[in-house]
Amino acid sequence: MSRVSSNRRRAAAPAADNLWDRLRRLAMNLWWTWNPDAQALFASLDPALWNACQHNPLALLARLSDSQRAWLLSDDTLRVRLEQCEAALGEYLASPTWFSETATPAQRKMRVAYFCAEFALHESFAQYAGGLGVLAGDHLKSASDLGVPLVAVGMLYRCGYYQQRIRPDGTTGVYYPEYDFAELPVTDTGKTIVLPMPDGKLTAKIWRAEIGRTRAYLLDTDLPANTPAQRAITRHLYGGDNETRIQQEILLGCGGMFALDAAGETPTVLHLNEGHAAFAALEALRRELKRKAGAKQATPAAQWNRAVDRVRGKTVFTTHTPVPAGHDRFSAEQMDRYFADGPAALGISREELLALGRERPGDPTDSFCMTVLALRLAGHCNGVSKLNGDVARRMWRHLFDAKGNIPSKPLSNPVGEKTADPKRVPIGHVTNGVHSETWLAPELRPLYDKYLKPAWVGAGPGDDWWRTAGRIPAGELWAARRMLRERLVHYIRRRMVEQLTRRGAGSAEIAAAWEAFSADALTIGFARRFATYKRAPLVFSDPKRLSAILNNPKRPVQLVFSGKAHPADREGQAFAQRIHEFSQQPAFAGRVVLIENYDMETGRMLTSGCDVWLNNPLRPREASGTSGMKPPLHGGLNCSILDGWWPEAFDGVNGWAIDDGKSEESGPKVDQRDAQAIYRLLEREIAPDFYARDKSGVPQRWVKRMVASMKTVCGAFSTARMVGEYAMNYYLPAHGR
Ligand SMILES: *Cc1c(COP(=O)(O)O)cnc(C)c1O
């Protein structure tokens, strides 16, 4: 098929603009973000420009000079490569999938609408703050791979999340770029929605993004029809105050439901990914009640129960954090203002509406919590790791009665003393994963193609070719490890020089940065949001002991950090400052670095280049964590507190556990204890194993650990496995209802 059409194309006169249109079309489907050939094709147009525009092919195409264009038009190999990429995308889109091959005709009618406030699809499409967005982006990619019929609903932010600049004194500079949507991979659907708001009608435009087979609808209020305040609703991700937050969440939830109508989508399942989107379930309830209004014989109570049942039947809710600040809460006054018509539309009293979101339904001072609303209206709830499911059941047990039911009219049917045993609370778990192809360093593909024979296109959620990682000869795997570490060291140096140049550093300092870090030294990475519970500076608790570990002449160790704190989180920013200050001290210079502005590119470089991935949160606040699932794709090893996903994966060989997985305390003593444990591991196991080389220079014990890490983590903690589980255990049962 593709050969015939490409011959025809070559026979026709190669119209000049045709090439650019075709490149643009290839860039408009985010499939290229996990296809190394397509990325290499875009990069080849102008490698320096490709880097300068954050690997954004649309921005790159817009910036090519006339002479570059003329030269590229005469390049036949470019046409051949483009044809190959087009054919690969065509084949990807047309090939049968796990879902299309295994689902029954009734199941194939399933349509999932997946709501999320952020999606991390690529560094050039910076509509994410951290782990939630990365998870959601990877979910869409695997849904496409597996053929699970799913459309995404979100927002398109004019400025996205902030860009972090560390000032010379270590304080955080917060900068917001303004994105030109013409240079983002989104298409104007020409459709808008209108939402009633207290200060007048709010109009939002619907943009569409293509992620392989998956479509995303993104809402944007930055339109002339809106007031300046309304235009600002989709300006910043997690920006503004609590007033902005409720407006964004009404837009995402209620507006998202309207947008699905406008786009002609008829979902049979709603998936609320985190509480931000819970108003979608309230809107679904309003619709059910309206539909049932004709059924005159039923009492209002029966109508209510049936409508709630129907909404619960088709709604899936995933909760992502046990940290209180992670659960949005609005005041009764806000709810009164924004949902003035709510009680009438739902046929309930104001107090009953408020009680839907209250932890203590009878307490008029209690706020309206989006997680509580979601738990009351979603019949299929889950946490994001086995441990997190456990924590969520304990955390929310007071909402459920002894039988594990949750009242939808808690005022007239309080749970009271009959609170559920956590075992009866119907919150399950689906452990998170990562989209392997997105995070896998392209340099490793030849090695894996040769020994593991991965079949990316058409693979099912259970296909786990990583189990055969032992086939890779130790020497080759170790050589690959060094190559990736060297790639990271070059990257670190380049980023350090950029940072120093901007801060006005002297030439001696810049020259030193070009020599910093070593491609042969044990490299440990720590990169994640600098939320305080993640304790980024923990390893500096005893600077003398750490310095002795890093500067051991026979067994040098180096540490690379990256992470942003929320712009309002002073404590998290102080963490960045402390790490920056340590990196400037003579004992740590050239061995410790803080790379600013953690994003997907930094994430890819660090998780592929580091030998050890350090994770030291306060148990049990790391709901899952996903960054630790990325290093094993490259033979990296985790050294982590037994929190989030790690208790499910750790087997004594595939990495290290910092603690015993029991304590749930916090405070200076706990920090002390955990820091000591990290030092002990580094001194007695990690550094000695890494440097114990055989005659051919290979650390056999270490390589065994690498293989164990690949075998036990890569398949089991992929979004292919994860989306398969959502489909089988959540989506299909919800669709069946
Ligand atoms: C993987 C990734 C995350 C998730 O990190 P956690 O360790 O799960 O907190 C966040 N941000 C970026 C840029 C990532 O690549």
mmCIF file of C-alpha atoms in Angstrom, residues 150-463:
data_model
loop_
_atom_site.group_PDB
_atom_site.id
_atom_site.type_symbol
_atom_site.label_atom_id
_atom_site.label_comp_id
_atom_site.label_asym_id
_atom_site.label_seq_id
_atom_site.Cartn_x
_atom_site.Cartn_y
_atom_site.Cartn_z
ATOM 1 C CA LEU A 150 -10.584 6.478 24.797
ATOM 2 C CA VAL A 151 -10.797 10.228 24.306
ATOM 3 C CA ALA A 152 -9.102 12.658 26.655
ATOM 4 C CA VAL A 153 -10.583 15.852 28.060
ATOM 5 C CA GLY A 154 -8.418 18.628 29.448
ATOM 6 C CA MET A 155 -7.482 22.260 29.174
ATOM 7 C CA LEU A 156 -5.090 24.124 26.904
ATOM 8 C CA TYR A 157 -3.085 26.584 28.978
ATOM 9 C CA ARG A 158 -1.736 29.726 27.384
ATOM 10 C CA CYS A 159 1.295 29.720 29.694
ATOM 11 C CA GLY A 160 1.334 26.157 30.981
ATOM 12 C CA TYR A 161 3.350 25.581 34.119
ATOM 13 C CA TYR A 162 6.194 27.873 35.151
ATOM 14 C CA GLN A 163 9.781 27.694 33.948
ATOM 15 C CA GLN A 164 12.274 27.561 36.798
ATOM 16 C CA ARG A 165 15.476 29.585 36.851
ATOM 17 C CA ILE A 166 17.799 29.186 39.820
ATOM 18 C CA ARG A 167 19.342 32.558 40.666
ATOM 19 C CA PRO A 168 23.005 32.875 41.759
ATOM 20 C CA ASP A 169 21.859 32.854 45.413
ATOM 21 C CA GLY A 170 19.841 29.686 44.851
ATOM 22 C CA THR A 171 16.421 31.286 45.046
ATOM 23 C CA THR A 172 13.840 30.327 42.440
ATOM 24 C CA GLY A 173 12.912 32.603 39.575
ATOM 25 C CA VAL A 174 9.445 31.888 38.181
ATOM 26 C CA TYR A 175 8.866 32.589 34.482
ATOM 27 C CA TYR A 176 5.833 31.936 32.335
ATOM 28 C CA PRO A 177 6.285 31.642 28.577
ATOM 29 C CA GLU A 178 3.263 32.420 26.384
ATOM 30 C CA TYR A 179 2.597 29.683 23.879
ATOM 31 C CA ASP A 180 1.626 30.379 20.322
ATOM 32 C CA PHE A 181 -1.014 27.703 19.715
ATOM 33 C CA ALA A 182 -0.162 27.748 16.010
ATOM 34 C CA GLU A 183 3.108 26.106 17.032
ATOM 35 C CA LEU A 184 1.497 23.470 19.233
ATOM 36 C CA PRO A 185 0.176 20.172 17.866
ATOM 37 C CA VAL A 186 -3.470 21.190 18.274
ATOM 38 C CA THR A 187 -6.220 21.742 15.727
ATOM 39 C CA ASP A 188 -9.044 24.223 16.153
ATOM 40 C CA THR A 189 -12.231 22.148 15.930
ATOM 41 C CA GLY A 190 -14.181 25.316 15.135
ATOM 42 C CA LYS A 191 -16.480 24.426 18.028
ATOM 43 C CA THR A 192 -17.048 26.281 21.255
ATOM 44 C CA ILE A 193 -19.021 25.663 24.404
ATOM 45 C CA VAL A 194 -20.777 28.164 26.638
ATOM 46 C CA LEU A 195 -20.975 27.722 30.395
ATOM 47 C CA PRO A 196 -23.089 29.808 32.758
ATOM 48 C CA MET A 197 -20.890 31.439 35.395
ATOM 49 C CA PRO A 198 -21.799 33.900 38.171
ATOM 50 C CA ASP A 199 -20.140 36.791 36.325
ATOM 51 C CA GLY A 200 -21.745 35.962 32.989
ATOM 52 C CA LYS A 201 -21.437 33.388 30.264
ATOM 53 C CA LEU A 202 -18.047 31.780 29.781
ATOM 54 C CA THR A 203 -17.082 30.701 26.267
ATOM 55 C CA ALA A 204 -14.405 28.117 25.630
ATOM 56 C CA LYS A 205 -12.896 26.971 22.375
ATOM 57 C CA ILE A 206 -12.339 23.259 21.804
ATOM 58 C CA TRP A 207 -8.936 22.247 20.444
ATOM 59 C CA ARG A 208 -8.102 18.737 19.369
ATOM 60 C CA ALA A 209 -4.807 16.896 19.711
ATOM 61 C CA GLU A 210 -4.000 13.503 18.169
ATOM 62 C CA ILE A 211 -1.936 11.000 20.134
ATOM 63 C CA GLY A 212 -1.658 8.038 17.787
ATOM 64 C CA ARG A 213 -5.228 6.713 17.725
ATOM 65 C CA THR A 214 -6.246 8.690 20.794
ATOM 66 C CA ARG A 215 -7.893 12.107 20.546
ATOM 67 C CA ALA A 216 -7.737 14.778 23.222
ATOM 68 C CA TYR A 217 -10.154 17.703 23.512
ATOM 69 C CA LEU A 218 -8.617 20.705 25.214
ATOM 70 C CA LEU A 219 -10.561 23.729 26.409
ATOM 71 C CA ASP A 220 -9.294 27.289 26.067
ATOM 72 C CA THR A 221 -11.008 30.410 27.433
ATOM 73 C CA ASP A 222 -8.525 32.953 26.071
ATOM 74 C CA LEU A 223 -11.077 34.357 23.610
ATOM 75 C CA PRO A 224 -12.253 37.892 22.726
ATOM 76 C CA ALA A 225 -15.810 36.921 23.736
ATOM 77 C CA ASN A 226 -14.685 36.615 27.360
ATOM 78 C CA THR A 227 -13.826 39.223 29.980
ATOM 79 C CA PRO A 228 -10.128 39.578 30.884
ATOM 80 C CA ALA A 229 -10.753 37.636 34.105
ATOM 81 C CA GLN A 230 -12.462 34.845 32.180
ATOM 82 C CA ARG A 231 -9.694 34.775 29.593
ATOM 83 C CA ALA A 232 -7.238 34.160 32.415
ATOM 84 C CA ILE A 233 -8.977 30.955 33.565
ATOM 85 C CA THR A 234 -6.855 28.782 31.274
ATOM 86 C CA ARG A 235 -3.760 30.938 31.571
ATOM 87 C CA HIS A 236 -1.741 29.035 34.169
ATOM 88 C CA LEU A 237 -1.786 25.379 35.141
ATOM 89 C CA TYR A 238 -2.470 25.264 38.911
ATOM 90 C CA GLY A 239 -2.122 29.060 38.944
ATOM 91 C CA GLY A 240 -4.114 31.841 40.552
ATOM 92 C CA ASP A 241 -6.078 31.378 43.759
ATOM 93 C CA ASN A 242 -8.835 29.089 44.929
ATOM 94 C CA GLU A 243 -11.299 31.122 42.878
ATOM 95 C CA THR A 244 -9.328 30.370 39.696
ATOM 96 C CA ARG A 245 -9.189 26.754 40.789
ATOM 97 C CA ILE A 246 -12.961 26.304 41.073
ATOM 98 C CA GLN A 247 -13.448 28.032 37.708
ATOM 99 C CA GLN A 248 -10.887 25.734 36.089
ATOM 100 C CA GLU A 249 -12.515 22.687 37.620
ATOM 101 C CA ILE A 250 -16.004 23.710 36.503
ATOM 102 C CA LEU A 251 -14.559 24.193 33.035
ATOM 103 C CA LEU A 252 -12.813 20.816 33.101
ATOM 104 C CA GLY A 253 -15.712 18.850 34.589
ATOM 105 C CA CYS A 254 -18.926 20.488 33.370
ATOM 106 C CA GLY A 255 -17.311 22.160 30.344
ATOM 107 C CA GLY A 256 -15.619 18.892 29.468
ATOM 108 C CA MET A 257 -18.999 17.140 29.328
ATOM 109 C CA PHE A 258 -20.355 19.901 27.043
ATOM 110 C CA ALA A 259 -17.251 19.639 24.869
ATOM 111 C CA LEU A 260 -17.785 15.907 24.386
ATOM 112 C CA ASP A 261 -21.330 16.666 23.178
ATOM 113 C CA ALA A 262 -20.095 19.382 20.841
ATOM 114 C CA ALA A 263 -17.459 17.051 19.417
ATOM 115 C CA GLY A 264 -20.054 14.329 18.853
ATOM 116 C CA GLU A 265 -18.461 11.967 21.369
ATOM 117 C CA THR A 266 -20.780 9.722 23.346
ATOM 118 C CA PRO A 267 -18.758 8.170 26.168
ATOM 119 C CA THR A 268 -20.095 5.097 27.924
ATOM 120 C CA VAL A 269 -17.484 5.400 30.698
ATOM 121 C CA LEU A 270 -16.175 8.494 32.520
ATOM 122 C CA HIS A 271 -12.710 8.281 34.066
ATOM 123 C CA LEU A 272 -11.922 11.097 36.506
ATOM 124 C CA ASN A 273 -8.161 11.094 36.820
ATOM 125 C CA GLU A 274 -7.791 12.852 40.197
ATOM 126 C CA GLY A 275 -10.466 14.946 41.933
ATOM 127 C CA HIS A 276 -9.986 18.052 39.739
ATOM 128 C CA ALA A 277 -12.516 16.655 37.255
ATOM 129 C CA ALA A 278 -15.182 15.505 39.735
ATOM 130 C CA PHE A 279 -17.750 18.095 38.602
ATOM 131 C CA ALA A 280 -18.108 15.953 35.459
ATOM 132 C CA ALA A 281 -19.890 13.363 37.614
ATOM 133 C CA LEU A 282 -22.182 16.060 39.017
ATOM 134 C CA GLU A 283 -23.030 17.120 35.459
ATOM 135 C CA ALA A 284 -23.636 13.466 34.523
ATOM 136 C CA LEU A 285 -26.003 13.214 37.507
ATOM 137 C CA ARG A 286 -27.896 16.322 36.406
ATOM 138 C CA ARG A 287 -28.376 14.718 32.991
ATOM 139 C CA GLU A 288 -29.591 11.427 34.414
ATOM 140 C CA LEU A 289 -32.126 13.218 36.610
ATOM 141 C CA LYS A 290 -33.356 15.273 33.670
ATOM 142 C CA ARG A 291 -33.715 12.171 31.520
ATOM 143 C CA LYS A 292 -35.706 10.434 34.227
ATOM 144 C CA ALA A 293 -37.956 13.418 34.875
ATOM 145 C CA GLY A 294 -40.553 11.854 32.556
ATOM 146 C CA ALA A 295 -40.847 8.707 34.686
ATOM 147 C CA LYS A 296 -43.761 10.069 36.694
ATOM 148 C CA GLN A 297 -44.668 6.931 38.585
ATOM 149 C CA ALA A 298 -41.327 6.840 40.441
ATOM 150 C CA THR A 299 -40.986 8.812 43.668
ATOM 151 C CA PRO A 300 -38.341 11.554 43.723
ATOM 152 C CA ALA A 301 -36.288 9.400 46.089
ATOM 153 C CA ALA A 302 -36.417 6.446 43.689
ATOM 154 C CA GLN A 303 -35.509 8.705 40.783
ATOM 155 C CA TRP A 304 -32.553 10.062 42.712
ATOM 156 C CA ASN A 305 -31.312 6.608 43.650
ATOM 157 C CA ARG A 306 -31.612 5.338 40.107
ATOM 158 C CA ALA A 307 -29.793 8.363 38.674
ATOM 159 C CA VAL A 308 -26.997 8.049 41.247
ATOM 160 C CA ASP A 309 -26.712 4.327 40.480
ATOM 161 C CA ARG A 310 -26.400 4.991 36.787
ATOM 162 C CA VAL A 311 -23.709 7.642 37.265
ATOM 163 C CA ARG A 312 -21.810 5.429 39.694
ATOM 164 C CA GLY A 313 -22.103 2.515 37.329
ATOM 165 C CA LYS A 314 -20.238 4.268 34.543
ATOM 166 C CA THR A 315 -17.802 6.450 36.510
ATOM 167 C CA VAL A 316 -14.226 5.521 37.396
ATOM 168 C CA PHE A 317 -12.262 7.671 39.842
ATOM 169 C CA THR A 318 -8.530 7.478 40.479
ATOM 170 C CA THR A 319 -7.153 9.170 43.583
ATOM 171 C CA HIS A 320 -3.459 10.028 43.465
ATOM 172 C CA THR A 321 -2.328 11.396 46.772
ATOM 173 C CA PRO A 322 -2.645 10.955 50.504
ATOM 174 C CA VAL A 323 -1.178 14.459 51.033
ATOM 175 C CA PRO A 324 -3.932 16.836 52.284
ATOM 176 C CA ALA A 325 -2.869 19.745 50.011
ATOM 177 C CA GLY A 326 -3.492 17.458 47.050
ATOM 178 C CA HIS A 327 -7.252 17.470 47.627
ATOM 179 C CA ASP A 328 -9.048 20.570 46.394
ATOM 180 C CA ARG A 329 -11.531 22.101 48.788
ATOM 181 C CA PHE A 330 -13.995 24.893 48.148
ATOM 182 C CA SER A 331 -16.021 26.943 50.618
ATOM 183 C CA ALA A 332 -19.817 26.711 50.935
ATOM 184 C CA GLU A 333 -19.923 30.324 49.835
ATOM 185 C CA GLN A 334 -18.058 29.473 46.612
ATOM 186 C CA MET A 335 -20.336 26.522 45.960
ATOM 187 C CA ASP A 336 -23.403 28.738 46.554
ATOM 188 C CA ARG A 337 -22.145 31.240 44.023
ATOM 189 C CA TYR A 338 -21.051 28.824 41.311
ATOM 190 C CA PHE A 339 -23.818 26.282 41.777
ATOM 191 C CA ALA A 340 -26.728 28.606 42.591
ATOM 192 C CA ASP A 341 -28.946 26.593 40.220
ATOM 193 C CA GLY A 342 -27.517 23.264 41.383
ATOM 194 C CA PRO A 343 -30.111 22.330 43.994
ATOM 195 C CA ALA A 344 -33.006 23.003 41.587
ATOM 196 C CA ALA A 345 -31.323 21.151 38.721
ATOM 197 C CA LEU A 346 -30.654 18.141 40.936
ATOM 198 C CA GLY A 347 -33.928 18.315 42.869
ATOM 199 C CA ILE A 348 -32.156 18.441 46.225
ATOM 200 C CA SER A 349 -31.634 21.066 48.930
ATOM 201 C CA ARG A 350 -28.588 23.327 49.163
ATOM 202 C CA GLU A 351 -27.440 21.381 52.241
ATOM 203 C CA GLU A 352 -27.795 18.086 50.410
ATOM 204 C CA LEU A 353 -25.701 19.390 47.534
ATOM 205 C CA LEU A 354 -23.003 20.617 49.915
ATOM 206 C CA ALA A 355 -23.096 17.318 51.781
ATOM 207 C CA LEU A 356 -22.078 15.504 48.583
ATOM 208 C CA GLY A 357 -18.621 17.040 48.991
ATOM 209 C CA ARG A 358 -18.364 17.124 52.775
ATOM 210 C CA GLU A 359 -16.356 14.733 54.896
ATOM 211 C CA ARG A 360 -18.629 15.670 57.803
ATOM 212 C CA PRO A 361 -21.967 16.125 56.001
ATOM 213 C CA GLY A 362 -23.797 17.659 58.969
ATOM 214 C CA ASP A 363 -21.082 20.207 59.759
ATOM 215 C CA PRO A 364 -21.926 23.570 58.134
ATOM 216 C CA THR A 365 -18.296 24.724 58.584
ATOM 217 C CA ASP A 366 -16.881 21.821 56.575
ATOM 218 C CA SER A 367 -15.570 22.611 53.098
ATOM 219 C CA PHE A 368 -16.564 20.961 49.816
ATOM 220 C CA CYS A 369 -13.885 18.436 48.859
ATOM 221 C CA MET A 370 -13.546 17.263 45.269
ATOM 222 C CA THR A 371 -12.193 13.857 46.322
ATOM 223 C CA VAL A 372 -15.234 13.285 48.538
ATOM 224 C CA LEU A 373 -17.555 14.271 45.679
ATOM 225 C CA ALA A 374 -15.765 11.844 43.380
ATOM 226 C CA LEU A 375 -15.898 9.006 45.933
ATOM 227 C CA ARG A 376 -19.650 9.554 46.354
ATOM 228 C CA LEU A 377 -20.425 9.573 42.627
ATOM 229 C CA ALA A 378 -17.950 7.060 41.191
ATOM 230 C CA GLY A 379 -18.712 3.368 41.567
ATOM 231 C CA HIS A 380 -15.220 2.262 40.557
ATOM 232 C CA CYS A 381 -12.462 3.852 42.658
ATOM 233 C CA ASN A 382 -8.772 3.108 42.836
ATOM 234 C CA GLY A 383 -5.452 4.218 44.235
ATOM 235 C CA VAL A 384 -2.266 4.059 42.174
ATOM 236 C CA SER A 385 -0.244 1.358 43.944
ATOM 237 C CA LYS A 386 -1.058 -1.541 46.250
ATOM 238 C CA LEU A 387 0.139 0.433 49.266
ATOM 239 C CA ASN A 388 -1.674 3.579 48.135
ATOM 240 C CA GLY A 389 -4.922 1.625 47.768
ATOM 241 C CA ASP A 390 -4.477 0.542 51.379
ATOM 242 C CA VAL A 391 -3.760 4.084 52.525
ATOM 243 C CA ALA A 392 -6.763 5.448 50.621
ATOM 244 C CA ARG A 393 -9.085 2.869 52.192
ATOM 245 C CA ARG A 394 -7.923 3.900 55.669
ATOM 246 C CA MET A 395 -7.990 7.579 54.808
ATOM 247 C CA TRP A 396 -11.588 7.647 53.545
ATOM 248 C CA ARG A 397 -13.192 4.857 55.595
ATOM 249 C CA HIS A 398 -15.285 7.351 57.586
ATOM 250 C CA LEU A 399 -17.300 8.111 54.434
ATOM 251 C CA PHE A 400 -18.449 4.494 54.089
ATOM 252 C CA ASP A 401 -20.879 2.504 56.237
ATOM 253 C CA ALA A 402 -20.180 -0.880 57.829
ATOM 254 C CA LYS A 403 -21.115 -2.675 54.604
ATOM 255 C CA GLY A 404 -18.800 -0.488 52.536
ATOM 256 C CA ASN A 405 -21.598 1.591 50.977
ATOM 257 C CA ILE A 406 -21.318 5.343 50.620
ATOM 258 C CA PRO A 407 -24.547 7.341 50.993
ATOM 259 C CA SER A 408 -25.429 9.769 48.223
ATOM 260 C CA LYS A 409 -27.664 11.655 50.658
ATOM 261 C CA PRO A 410 -25.422 11.566 53.709
ATOM 262 C CA LEU A 411 -27.552 14.131 55.564
ATOM 263 C CA SER A 412 -30.564 11.832 55.825
ATOM 264 C CA ASN A 413 -28.453 8.682 55.906
ATOM 265 C CA PRO A 414 -25.344 9.427 57.985
ATOM 266 C CA VAL A 415 -22.637 6.810 58.357
ATOM 267 C CA GLY A 416 -22.301 7.663 62.054
ATOM 268 C CA GLU A 417 -20.646 5.003 64.207
ATOM 269 C CA LYS A 418 -21.061 2.322 61.542
ATOM 270 C CA THR A 419 -17.884 3.416 59.756
ATOM 271 C CA ALA A 420 -16.482 0.720 57.515
ATOM 272 C CA ASP A 421 -13.633 -1.587 58.313
ATOM 273 C CA PRO A 422 -10.948 -0.457 55.797
ATOM 274 C CA LYS A 423 -11.140 -3.924 54.217
ATOM 275 C CA ARG A 424 -14.749 -3.206 53.236
ATOM 276 C CA VAL A 425 -14.007 0.174 51.630
ATOM 277 C CA PRO A 426 -14.472 -0.311 47.867
ATOM 278 C CA ILE A 427 -11.282 1.399 46.713
ATOM 279 C CA GLY A 428 -8.991 -0.868 44.718
ATOM 280 C CA HIS A 429 -5.668 -0.171 43.109
ATOM 281 C CA VAL A 430 -4.061 -0.094 39.690
ATOM 282 C CA THR A 431 -0.346 0.438 40.044
ATOM 283 C CA ASN A 432 1.016 3.144 37.769
ATOM 284 C CA GLY A 433 3.367 2.521 34.899
ATOM 285 C CA VAL A 434 5.372 4.343 32.244
ATOM 286 C CA HIS A 435 5.108 4.293 28.444
ATOM 287 C CA SER A 436 8.278 2.374 27.615
ATOM 288 C CA GLU A 437 8.856 3.738 24.117
ATOM 289 C CA THR A 438 8.540 7.347 25.302
ATOM 290 C CA TRP A 439 11.189 6.935 27.982
ATOM 291 C CA LEU A 440 13.531 4.481 26.291
ATOM 292 C CA ALA A 441 16.792 5.999 25.031
ATOM 293 C CA PRO A 442 16.849 5.429 21.242
ATOM 294 C CA GLU A 443 20.518 4.431 21.486
ATOM 295 C CA LEU A 444 19.468 1.209 23.217
ATOM 296 C CA ARG A 445 17.004 0.050 20.590
ATOM 297 C CA PRO A 446 19.536 -1.819 18.420
ATOM 298 C CA LEU A 447 20.693 -3.792 21.479
ATOM 299 C CA TYR A 448 17.141 -4.686 22.483
ATOM 300 C CA ASP A 449 16.081 -5.422 18.892
ATOM 301 C CA LYS A 450 18.957 -7.859 18.677
ATOM 302 C CA TYR A 451 18.476 -9.736 21.949
ATOM 303 C CA LEU A 452 14.930 -9.111 23.191
ATOM 304 C CA LYS A 453 13.066 -8.696 19.887
ATOM 305 C CA PRO A 454 10.434 -6.337 21.257
ATOM 306 C CA ALA A 455 7.247 -6.082 19.176
ATOM 307 C CA TRP A 456 5.968 -2.631 19.978
ATOM 308 C CA VAL A 457 3.204 -2.411 17.382
ATOM 309 C CA GLY A 458 0.314 -4.715 18.154
ATOM 310 C CA ALA A 459 1.646 -5.927 21.510
ATOM 311 C CA GLY A 460 -0.793 -6.725 24.316
ATOM 312 C CA PRO A 461 -0.645 -5.628 27.960
ATOM 313 C CA GLY A 462 0.822 -8.971 29.033
ATOM 314 C CA ASP A 463 3.642 -9.141 26.463
#
